[in-house]
mmCIF file of C-alpha atoms in Angstrom:
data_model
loop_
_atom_site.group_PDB
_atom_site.id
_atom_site.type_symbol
_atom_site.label_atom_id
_atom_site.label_comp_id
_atom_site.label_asym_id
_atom_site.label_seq_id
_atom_site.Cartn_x
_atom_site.Cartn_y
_atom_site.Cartn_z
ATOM 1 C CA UNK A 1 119.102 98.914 120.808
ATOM 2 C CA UNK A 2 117.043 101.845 119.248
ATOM 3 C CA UNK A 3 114.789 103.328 121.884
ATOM 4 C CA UNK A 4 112.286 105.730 122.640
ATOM 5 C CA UNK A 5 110.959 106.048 126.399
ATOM 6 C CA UNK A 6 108.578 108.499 126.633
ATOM 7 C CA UNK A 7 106.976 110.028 130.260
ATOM 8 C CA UNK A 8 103.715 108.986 131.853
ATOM 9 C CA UNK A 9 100.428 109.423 131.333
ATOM 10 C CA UNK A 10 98.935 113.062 132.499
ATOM 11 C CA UNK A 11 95.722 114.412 133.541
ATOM 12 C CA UNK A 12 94.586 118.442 132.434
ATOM 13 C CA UNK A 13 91.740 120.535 133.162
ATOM 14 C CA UNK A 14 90.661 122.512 130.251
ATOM 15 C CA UNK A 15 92.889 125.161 129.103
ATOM 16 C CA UNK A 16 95.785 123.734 130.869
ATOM 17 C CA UNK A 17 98.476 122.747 129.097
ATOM 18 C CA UNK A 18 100.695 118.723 128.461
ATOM 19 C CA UNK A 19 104.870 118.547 127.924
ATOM 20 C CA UNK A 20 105.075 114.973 126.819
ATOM 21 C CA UNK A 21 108.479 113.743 126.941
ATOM 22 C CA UNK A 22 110.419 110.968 124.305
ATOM 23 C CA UNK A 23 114.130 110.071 125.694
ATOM 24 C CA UNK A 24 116.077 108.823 122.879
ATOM 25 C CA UNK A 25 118.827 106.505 123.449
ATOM 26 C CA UNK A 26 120.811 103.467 121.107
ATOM 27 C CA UNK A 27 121.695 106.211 118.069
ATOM 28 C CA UNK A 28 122.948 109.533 117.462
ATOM 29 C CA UNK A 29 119.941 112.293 118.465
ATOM 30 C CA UNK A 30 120.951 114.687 116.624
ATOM 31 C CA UNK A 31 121.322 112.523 113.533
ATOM 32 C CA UNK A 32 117.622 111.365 112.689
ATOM 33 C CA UNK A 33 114.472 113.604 112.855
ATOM 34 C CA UNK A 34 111.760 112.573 115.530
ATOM 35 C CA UNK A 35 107.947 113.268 114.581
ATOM 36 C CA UNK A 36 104.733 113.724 117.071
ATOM 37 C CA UNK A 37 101.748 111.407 116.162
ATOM 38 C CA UNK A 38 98.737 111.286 118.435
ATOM 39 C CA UNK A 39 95.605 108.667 118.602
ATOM 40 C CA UNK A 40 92.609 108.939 120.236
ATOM 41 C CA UNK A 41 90.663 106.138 121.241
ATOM 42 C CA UNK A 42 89.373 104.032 118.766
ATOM 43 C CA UNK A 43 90.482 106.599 116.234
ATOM 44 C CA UNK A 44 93.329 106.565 113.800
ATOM 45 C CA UNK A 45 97.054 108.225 113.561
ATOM 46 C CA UNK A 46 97.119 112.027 113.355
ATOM 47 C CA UNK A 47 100.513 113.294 112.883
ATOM 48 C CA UNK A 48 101.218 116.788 114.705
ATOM 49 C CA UNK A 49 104.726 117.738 113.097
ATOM 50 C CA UNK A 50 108.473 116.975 112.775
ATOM 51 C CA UNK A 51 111.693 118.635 114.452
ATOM 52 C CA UNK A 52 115.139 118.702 113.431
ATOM 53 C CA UNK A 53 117.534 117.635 117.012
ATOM 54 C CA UNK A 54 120.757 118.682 115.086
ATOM 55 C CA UNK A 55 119.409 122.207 114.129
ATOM 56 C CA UNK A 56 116.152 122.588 116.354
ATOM 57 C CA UNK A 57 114.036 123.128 112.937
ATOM 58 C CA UNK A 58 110.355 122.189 113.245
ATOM 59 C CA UNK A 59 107.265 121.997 111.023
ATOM 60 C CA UNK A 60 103.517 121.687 112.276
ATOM 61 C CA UNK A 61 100.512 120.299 111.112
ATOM 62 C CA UNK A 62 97.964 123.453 109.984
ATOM 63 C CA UNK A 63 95.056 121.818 112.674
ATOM 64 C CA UNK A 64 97.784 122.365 115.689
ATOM 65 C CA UNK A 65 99.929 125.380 114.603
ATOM 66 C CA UNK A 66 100.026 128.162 117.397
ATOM 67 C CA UNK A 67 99.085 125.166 119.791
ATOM 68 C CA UNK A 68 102.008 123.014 119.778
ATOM 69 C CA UNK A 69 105.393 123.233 120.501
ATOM 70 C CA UNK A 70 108.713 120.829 119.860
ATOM 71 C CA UNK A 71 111.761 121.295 121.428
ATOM 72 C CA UNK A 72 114.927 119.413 121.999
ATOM 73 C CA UNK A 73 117.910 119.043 124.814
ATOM 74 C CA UNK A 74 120.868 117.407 122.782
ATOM 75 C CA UNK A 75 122.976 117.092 125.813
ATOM 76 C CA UNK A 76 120.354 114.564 127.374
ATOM 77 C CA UNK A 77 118.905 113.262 124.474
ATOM 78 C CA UNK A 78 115.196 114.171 125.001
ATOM 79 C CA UNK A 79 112.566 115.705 122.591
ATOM 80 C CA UNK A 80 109.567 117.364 123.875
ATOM 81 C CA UNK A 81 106.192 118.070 123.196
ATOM 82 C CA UNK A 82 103.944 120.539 124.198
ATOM 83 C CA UNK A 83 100.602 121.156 123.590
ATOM 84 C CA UNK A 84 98.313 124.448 124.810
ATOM 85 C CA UNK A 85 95.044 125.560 125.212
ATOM 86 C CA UNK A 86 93.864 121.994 126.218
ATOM 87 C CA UNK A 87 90.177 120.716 124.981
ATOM 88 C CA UNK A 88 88.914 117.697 125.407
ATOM 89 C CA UNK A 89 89.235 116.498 121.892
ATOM 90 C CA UNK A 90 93.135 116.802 123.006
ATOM 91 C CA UNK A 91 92.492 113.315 124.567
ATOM 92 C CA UNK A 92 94.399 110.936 123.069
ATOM 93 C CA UNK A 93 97.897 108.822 123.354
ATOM 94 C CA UNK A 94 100.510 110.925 121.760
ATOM 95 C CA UNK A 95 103.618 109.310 120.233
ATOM 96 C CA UNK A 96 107.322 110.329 119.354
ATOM 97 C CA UNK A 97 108.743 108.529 116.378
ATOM 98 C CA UNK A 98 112.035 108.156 115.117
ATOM 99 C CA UNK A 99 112.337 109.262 110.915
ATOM 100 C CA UNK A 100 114.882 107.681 108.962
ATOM 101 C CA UNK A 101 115.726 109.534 105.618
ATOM 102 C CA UNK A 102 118.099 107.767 103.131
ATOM 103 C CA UNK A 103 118.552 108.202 99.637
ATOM 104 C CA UNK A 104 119.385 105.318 97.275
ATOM 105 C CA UNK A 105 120.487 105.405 93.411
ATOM 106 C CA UNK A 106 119.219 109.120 93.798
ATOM 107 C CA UNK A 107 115.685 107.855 95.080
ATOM 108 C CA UNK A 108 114.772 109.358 98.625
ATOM 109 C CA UNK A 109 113.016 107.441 101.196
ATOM 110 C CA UNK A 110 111.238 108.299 104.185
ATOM 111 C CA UNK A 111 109.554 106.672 107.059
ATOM 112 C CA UNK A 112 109.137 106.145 110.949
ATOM 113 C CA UNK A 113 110.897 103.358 112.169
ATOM 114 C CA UNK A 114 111.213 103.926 115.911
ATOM 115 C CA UNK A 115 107.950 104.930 118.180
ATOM 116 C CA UNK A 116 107.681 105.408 121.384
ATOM 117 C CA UNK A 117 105.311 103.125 123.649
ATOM 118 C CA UNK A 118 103.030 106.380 124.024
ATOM 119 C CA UNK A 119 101.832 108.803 126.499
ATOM 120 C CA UNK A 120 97.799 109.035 127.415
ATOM 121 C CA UNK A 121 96.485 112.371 127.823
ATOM 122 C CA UNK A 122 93.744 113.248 129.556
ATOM 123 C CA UNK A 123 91.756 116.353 129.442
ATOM 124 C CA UNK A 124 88.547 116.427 131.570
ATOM 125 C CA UNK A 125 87.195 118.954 133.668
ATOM 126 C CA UNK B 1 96.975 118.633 102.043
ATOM 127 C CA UNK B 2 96.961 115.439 101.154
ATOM 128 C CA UNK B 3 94.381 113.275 101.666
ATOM 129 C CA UNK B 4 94.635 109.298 102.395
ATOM 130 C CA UNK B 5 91.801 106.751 101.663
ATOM 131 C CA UNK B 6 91.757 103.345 102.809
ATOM 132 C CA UNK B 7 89.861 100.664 102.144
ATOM 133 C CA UNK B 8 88.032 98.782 103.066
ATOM 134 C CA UNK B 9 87.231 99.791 106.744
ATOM 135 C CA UNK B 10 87.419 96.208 107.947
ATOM 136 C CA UNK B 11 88.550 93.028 106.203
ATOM 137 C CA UNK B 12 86.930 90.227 107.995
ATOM 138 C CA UNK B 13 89.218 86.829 106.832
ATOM 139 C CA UNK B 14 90.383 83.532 108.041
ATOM 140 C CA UNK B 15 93.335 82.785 108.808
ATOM 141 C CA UNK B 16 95.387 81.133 105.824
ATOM 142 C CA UNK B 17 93.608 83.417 103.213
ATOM 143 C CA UNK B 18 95.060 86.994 101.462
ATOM 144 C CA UNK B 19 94.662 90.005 102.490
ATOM 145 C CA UNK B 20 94.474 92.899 100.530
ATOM 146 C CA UNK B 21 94.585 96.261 101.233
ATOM 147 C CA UNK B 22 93.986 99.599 99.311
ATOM 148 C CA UNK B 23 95.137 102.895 99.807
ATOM 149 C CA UNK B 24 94.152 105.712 98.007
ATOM 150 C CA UNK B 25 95.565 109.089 97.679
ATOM 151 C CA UNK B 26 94.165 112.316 96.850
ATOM 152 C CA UNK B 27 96.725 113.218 94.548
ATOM 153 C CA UNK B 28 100.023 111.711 93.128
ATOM 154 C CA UNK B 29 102.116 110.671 96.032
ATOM 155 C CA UNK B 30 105.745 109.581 95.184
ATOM 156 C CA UNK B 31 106.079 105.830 95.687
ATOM 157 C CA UNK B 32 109.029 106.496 97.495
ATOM 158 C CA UNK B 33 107.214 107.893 100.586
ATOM 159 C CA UNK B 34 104.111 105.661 100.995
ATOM 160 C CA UNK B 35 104.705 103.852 103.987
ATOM 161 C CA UNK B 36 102.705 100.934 105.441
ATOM 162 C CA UNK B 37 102.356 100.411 109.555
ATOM 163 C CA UNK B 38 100.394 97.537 111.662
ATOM 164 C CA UNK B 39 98.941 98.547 114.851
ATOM 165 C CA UNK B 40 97.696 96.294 117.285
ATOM 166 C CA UNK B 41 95.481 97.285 120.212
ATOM 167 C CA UNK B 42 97.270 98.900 123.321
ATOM 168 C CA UNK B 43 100.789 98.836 120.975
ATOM 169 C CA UNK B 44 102.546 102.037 119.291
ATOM 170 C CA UNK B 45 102.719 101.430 115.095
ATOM 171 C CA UNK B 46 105.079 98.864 113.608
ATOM 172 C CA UNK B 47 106.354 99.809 110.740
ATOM 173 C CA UNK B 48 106.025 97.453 108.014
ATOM 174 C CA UNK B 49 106.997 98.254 104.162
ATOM 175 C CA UNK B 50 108.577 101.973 102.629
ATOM 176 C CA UNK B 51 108.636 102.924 99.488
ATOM 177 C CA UNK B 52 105.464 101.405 98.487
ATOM 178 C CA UNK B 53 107.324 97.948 98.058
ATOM 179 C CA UNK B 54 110.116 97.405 100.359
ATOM 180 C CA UNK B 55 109.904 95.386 102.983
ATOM 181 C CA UNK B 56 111.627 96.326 106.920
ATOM 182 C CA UNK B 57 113.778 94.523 108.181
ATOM 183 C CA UNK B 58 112.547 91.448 110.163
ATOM 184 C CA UNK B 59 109.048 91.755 108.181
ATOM 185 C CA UNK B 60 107.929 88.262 106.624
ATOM 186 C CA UNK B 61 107.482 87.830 103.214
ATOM 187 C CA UNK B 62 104.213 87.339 103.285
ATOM 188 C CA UNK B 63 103.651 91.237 102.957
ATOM 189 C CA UNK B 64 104.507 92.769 100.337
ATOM 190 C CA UNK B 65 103.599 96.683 98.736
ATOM 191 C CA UNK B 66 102.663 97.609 95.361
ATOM 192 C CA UNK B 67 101.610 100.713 93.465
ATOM 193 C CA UNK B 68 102.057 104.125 92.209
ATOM 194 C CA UNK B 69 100.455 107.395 91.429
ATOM 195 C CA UNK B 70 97.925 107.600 93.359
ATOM 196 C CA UNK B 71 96.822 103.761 93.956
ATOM 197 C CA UNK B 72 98.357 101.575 96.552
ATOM 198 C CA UNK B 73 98.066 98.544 97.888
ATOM 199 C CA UNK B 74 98.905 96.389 100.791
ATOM 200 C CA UNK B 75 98.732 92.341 100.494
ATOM 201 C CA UNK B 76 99.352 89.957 103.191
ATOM 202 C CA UNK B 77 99.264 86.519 100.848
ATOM 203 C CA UNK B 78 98.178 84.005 103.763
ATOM 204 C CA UNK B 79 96.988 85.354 106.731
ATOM 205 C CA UNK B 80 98.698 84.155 110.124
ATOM 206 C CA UNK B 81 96.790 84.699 113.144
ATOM 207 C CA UNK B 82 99.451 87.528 114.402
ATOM 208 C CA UNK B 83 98.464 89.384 111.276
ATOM 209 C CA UNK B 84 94.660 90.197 112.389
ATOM 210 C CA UNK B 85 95.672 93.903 113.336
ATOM 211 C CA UNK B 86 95.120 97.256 111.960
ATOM 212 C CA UNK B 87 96.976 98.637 108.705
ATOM 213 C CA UNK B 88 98.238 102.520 107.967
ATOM 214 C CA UNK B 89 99.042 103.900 105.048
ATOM 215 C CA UNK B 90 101.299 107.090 105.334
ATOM 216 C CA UNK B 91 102.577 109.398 102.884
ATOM 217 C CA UNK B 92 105.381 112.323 103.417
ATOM 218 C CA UNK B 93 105.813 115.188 101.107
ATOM 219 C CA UNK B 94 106.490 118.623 101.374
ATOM 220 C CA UNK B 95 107.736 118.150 105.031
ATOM 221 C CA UNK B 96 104.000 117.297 105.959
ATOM 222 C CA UNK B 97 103.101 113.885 106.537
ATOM 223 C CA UNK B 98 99.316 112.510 106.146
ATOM 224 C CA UNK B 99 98.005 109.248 107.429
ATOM 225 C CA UNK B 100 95.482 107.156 105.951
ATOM 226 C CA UNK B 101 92.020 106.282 108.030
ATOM 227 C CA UNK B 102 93.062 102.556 108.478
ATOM 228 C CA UNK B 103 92.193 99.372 107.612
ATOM 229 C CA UNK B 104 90.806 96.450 110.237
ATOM 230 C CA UNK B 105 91.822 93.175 109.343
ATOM 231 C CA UNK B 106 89.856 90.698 111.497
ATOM 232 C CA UNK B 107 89.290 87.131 112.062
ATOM 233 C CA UNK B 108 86.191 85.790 109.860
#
């Protein structure tokens, strides 16, 4: 079945930075986009940005541009994460999401169908 | 940027009666990219309805999606007690996506 396993929860100082892992596995990587979303407690969904597996193309949220970072390794199915210059507002669970895009009777849709179980990040001093 | 509104905060029900759930954006959002989740506490998002109306697989009938523009809405006609959760809006455009605050649906 669809899955995404991402990597354990992680502690920072300040300043430090986090490379959150999402292993994808159950469908072709490289065919379906996979999008960062992070929580923090009590809070709602923030999304961070998108990448592209096939072609490594990514898109940011303004808030975290020149902060975060998502790559991809196609030959192991994983997507990363990373995210710099650590505060501790960064606290939070951060998910990886699976998009679907499909068009029908020339309408597009778009959604996240596949998450991750989420990785807690701590930032504390 | 977009900006998502829901309301209300929390929706305090019983079990057996509708639910209904508004999401408001701050500009016209193409029906075909509002998307509804349910989170509950300690889980990742489920995702529930796309394209304003259509249902996931595997999701009862008992929710269903309606609106356009900028005026959504999210009704759950009898509440079952697996239901008491919290609901996302989410709309993509431009290659951004936006979230709405959330809506708490709790038992009465």
């Amino acid at each position: 079945q669809v899955q995404l396993v991402q990597s354990g929860a992680e502690v920072k100082k300040p300043g430090a930075s986090v490379k959150v892992s999402c292993k994808a596995s159950g469908y072709t990587f490289t065919n379906y986009d996979i999008n960062w979303v992070r929580q923090a407690t009590g809070q709602g969904l923030e999304w961070m940005g998108w990448m592209n597996p096939n072609s490594g193309d990514t898109g940011y949220a303004q808030k975290f541009q020149g902060r975060v970072t998502i790559t991809r390794n196609t030959s192991i199915t994983m997507a990363y994460m990373e995210l710099s210059s650590l505060r501790s507002e960064d606290t939070a669970v951060y998910y990886c999401a699976r998009v679907v895009r499909w068009a029908l009777a020339s309408t597009d849709y778009y959604y996240l169908d596949v998450w991750g179980k989420g990785t807690t990040v701590t930032v504390s001093s | 940027e977009i900006v998502l509104t829901q309301s209300p905060g929390t929706l305090s029900l019983s079990p057996g009666e509708r639910a209904t759930l508004s999401c408001r954006a701050s500009q016209s959002v193409s029906s075909s990219y509002l998307v509804w989740y349910q989170q509950k506490p300690g889980q990742a998002p489920r995702f529930l309805i796309y394209g304003a109306s259509r249902r996931a697989i595997g999701i009862p009938d008992r929710f269903s999606g309606s609106g356009s523009g900028t005026d959504f809405t999210l009704t759950i006609s009898r509440l079952e007690p697996e239901d008491f959760a919290v609901y996302y809006c989410q709309q993509y455009g431009s290659s951004l996506l936006t979230f709405g605050g959330g809506t708490k649906v709790e038992i009465k």
